[in-house]
mmCIF file of C-alpha atoms in Angstrom:
data_model
loop_
_atom_site.group_PDB
_atom_site.id
_atom_site.type_symbol
_atom_site.label_atom_id
_atom_site.label_comp_id
_atom_site.label_asym_id
_atom_site.label_seq_id
_atom_site.Cartn_x
_atom_site.Cartn_y
_atom_site.Cartn_z
ATOM 1 C CA MET A 427 -5.027 20.402 6.089
ATOM 2 C CA SER A 428 -4.511 16.867 4.899
ATOM 3 C CA HIS A 429 -2.065 14.257 6.060
ATOM 4 C CA THR A 430 -0.245 12.634 3.156
ATOM 5 C CA ARG A 431 1.969 9.594 3.038
ATOM 6 C CA SER A 432 3.806 8.817 -0.149
ATOM 7 C CA GLY A 433 6.381 6.207 -0.894
ATOM 8 C CA THR A 434 7.339 3.049 -2.612
ATOM 9 C CA ALA A 435 6.743 -0.399 -1.269
ATOM 10 C CA GLY A 436 9.550 -2.845 -1.575
ATOM 11 C CA SER A 437 12.349 -4.605 0.144
ATOM 12 C CA GLU A 438 15.970 -5.187 -0.618
ATOM 13 C CA ALA A 439 16.076 -6.995 -3.967
ATOM 14 C CA PRO A 440 17.228 -10.628 -3.933
ATOM 15 C CA ALA A 441 20.416 -11.502 -5.805
ATOM 16 C CA THR A 442 18.433 -12.701 -8.824
ATOM 17 C CA GLY A 443 17.246 -9.159 -9.535
ATOM 18 C CA GLU A 444 13.692 -9.745 -8.322
ATOM 19 C CA THR A 445 12.239 -6.992 -6.191
ATOM 20 C CA SER A 446 10.344 -9.115 -3.664
ATOM 21 C CA LEU A 447 9.407 -12.614 -2.625
ATOM 22 C CA GLY A 448 6.120 -12.083 -4.493
ATOM 23 C CA ASP A 449 8.034 -11.621 -7.747
ATOM 24 C CA SER A 450 10.022 -14.807 -7.243
ATOM 25 C CA LEU A 451 6.754 -16.705 -6.701
ATOM 26 C CA GLY A 452 5.276 -15.311 -9.928
ATOM 27 C CA THR A 453 2.666 -13.378 -7.966
ATOM 28 C CA PHE A 454 2.202 -10.629 -10.562
ATOM 29 C CA ARG A 455 2.370 -12.838 -13.661
ATOM 30 C CA ARG A 456 -1.342 -12.470 -14.528
ATOM 31 C CA GLN A 457 -1.298 -8.688 -14.251
ATOM 32 C CA GLN A 458 1.632 -8.343 -16.663
ATOM 33 C CA ASP A 459 -0.716 -8.873 -19.607
ATOM 34 C CA ILE A 460 -2.601 -5.748 -18.551
ATOM 35 C CA LEU A 461 0.379 -3.537 -17.704
ATOM 36 C CA THR A 462 3.956 -4.559 -18.331
ATOM 37 C CA PRO A 463 6.526 -3.892 -15.588
ATOM 38 C CA ALA A 464 7.994 -1.114 -17.773
ATOM 39 C CA GLU A 465 4.583 0.581 -18.110
ATOM 40 C CA LEU A 466 3.931 0.198 -14.409
ATOM 41 C CA ALA A 467 7.281 1.764 -13.499
ATOM 42 C CA GLY A 468 6.309 5.059 -15.113
ATOM 43 C CA MET A 469 2.989 5.405 -13.292
ATOM 44 C CA SER A 470 2.052 7.009 -10.032
ATOM 45 C CA VAL A 471 -1.237 6.542 -8.213
ATOM 46 C CA ASP A 472 -2.933 9.067 -5.925
ATOM 47 C CA ILE A 473 -5.669 7.859 -3.574
ATOM 48 C CA VAL A 474 -7.756 10.409 -1.695
ATOM 49 C CA GLY A 475 -9.044 8.889 1.526
ATOM 50 C CA ALA A 476 -7.614 6.112 3.682
ATOM 51 C CA GLY A 477 -10.931 4.754 4.922
ATOM 52 C CA ALA A 478 -12.901 1.739 3.733
ATOM 53 C CA LEU A 479 -12.757 2.405 -0.018
ATOM 54 C CA GLY A 480 -9.287 3.986 -0.123
ATOM 55 C CA GLY A 481 -7.913 1.153 2.010
ATOM 56 C CA ALA A 482 -9.438 -1.501 -0.239
ATOM 57 C CA ILE A 483 -8.101 0.197 -3.366
ATOM 58 C CA LEU A 484 -4.608 0.525 -1.886
ATOM 59 C CA LEU A 485 -4.534 -3.097 -0.759
ATOM 60 C CA CYS A 486 -5.687 -4.366 -4.173
ATOM 61 C CA LEU A 487 -3.156 -2.207 -6.032
ATOM 62 C CA CYS A 488 -0.303 -3.383 -3.804
ATOM 63 C CA LYS A 489 -1.317 -7.013 -4.233
ATOM 64 C CA MET A 490 -1.244 -6.450 -8.022
ATOM 65 C CA GLY A 491 2.316 -5.129 -7.842
ATOM 66 C CA PHE A 492 1.803 -1.373 -7.702
ATOM 67 C CA GLY A 493 4.180 0.343 -5.330
ATOM 68 C CA ILE A 494 7.222 -1.789 -6.123
ATOM 69 C CA THR A 495 8.634 0.281 -8.971
ATOM 70 C CA ASN A 496 6.299 3.276 -8.824
ATOM 71 C CA THR A 497 4.830 5.656 -6.269
ATOM 72 C CA LEU A 498 1.538 5.330 -4.427
ATOM 73 C CA THR A 499 0.290 8.393 -2.553
ATOM 74 C CA VAL A 500 -2.556 8.272 -0.041
ATOM 75 C CA THR A 501 -3.979 11.509 1.340
ATOM 76 C CA ASP A 502 -6.279 11.672 4.359
ATOM 77 C CA PHE A 503 -6.497 14.154 7.239
ATOM 78 C CA ASP A 504 -8.272 11.789 9.612
ATOM 79 C CA ARG A 505 -7.066 9.690 12.517
ATOM 80 C CA CYS A 506 -8.247 6.190 13.445
ATOM 81 C CA GLU A 507 -11.347 6.261 15.641
ATOM 82 C CA ALA A 508 -13.415 3.533 17.291
ATOM 83 C CA HIS A 509 -16.342 3.965 14.890
ATOM 84 C CA ASN A 510 -13.968 3.119 11.982
ATOM 85 C CA LEU A 511 -13.193 -0.389 13.257
ATOM 86 C CA PRO A 512 -16.235 -2.296 11.900
ATOM 87 C CA THR A 513 -15.902 -1.010 8.329
ATOM 88 C CA GLN A 514 -12.277 -0.043 7.806
ATOM 89 C CA TRP A 515 -8.845 -1.690 7.849
ATOM 90 C CA PHE A 516 -7.708 -0.564 11.279
ATOM 91 C CA ARG A 517 -6.982 -2.361 14.542
ATOM 92 C CA PRO A 518 -8.040 -1.338 18.041
ATOM 93 C CA SER A 519 -4.386 -0.532 18.786
ATOM 94 C CA ASP A 520 -4.432 2.053 15.962
ATOM 95 C CA VAL A 521 -7.297 3.816 17.758
ATOM 96 C CA LEU A 522 -5.598 3.614 21.163
ATOM 97 C CA MET A 523 -2.390 5.101 19.722
ATOM 98 C CA ASP A 524 -4.360 7.876 17.935
ATOM 99 C CA GLN A 525 -2.679 6.770 14.721
ATOM 100 C CA ALA A 526 -3.150 8.738 11.495
ATOM 101 C CA LYS A 527 -5.188 6.661 9.043
ATOM 102 C CA VAL A 528 -2.502 6.828 6.354
ATOM 103 C CA ASP A 529 0.165 5.527 8.737
ATOM 104 C CA ALA A 530 -2.020 2.680 10.013
ATOM 105 C CA LEU A 531 -2.943 1.769 6.440
ATOM 106 C CA ALA A 532 0.697 1.789 5.317
ATOM 107 C CA GLU A 533 1.578 -0.557 8.169
ATOM 108 C CA MET A 534 -1.301 -2.918 7.335
ATOM 109 C CA VAL A 535 -0.452 -3.024 3.632
ATOM 110 C CA GLY A 536 3.182 -3.667 4.524
ATOM 111 C CA TRP A 537 2.423 -6.850 6.420
ATOM 112 C CA VAL A 538 -0.351 -8.093 4.092
ATOM 113 C CA CYS A 539 1.780 -7.635 0.962
ATOM 114 C CA ASP A 540 4.938 -8.846 2.734
ATOM 115 C CA ARG A 541 7.013 -5.780 1.961
ATOM 116 C CA PRO A 542 7.680 -2.648 3.968
ATOM 117 C CA ILE A 543 6.150 0.682 3.019
ATOM 118 C CA THR A 544 8.707 3.469 3.071
ATOM 119 C CA THR A 545 8.403 7.237 2.836
#
């Protein structure tokens, strides 16, 4: 059985129609030559594994603007354990709270990318 967390990342849009502070700063300007916002809106991304590689992929995608207008899904059955701390994106408190990896990762991405992750 796997634990899945799916959702969009974003906050209440500012009055100017931007979807986040990152947009108003021009954060995603360089990526728009690769994928336009309209192309991005129609995509969904599935990541299997919320460990070292899955966490890095999710963080990079969110920093590029994925998850604002489309859906990111991360699937992992595992919980945060002490041996994950040196190589993965989790905090000691995630281990102490027996947090599911996908939930801990969603929280981390939310504060790094400055927008909440919702389900």
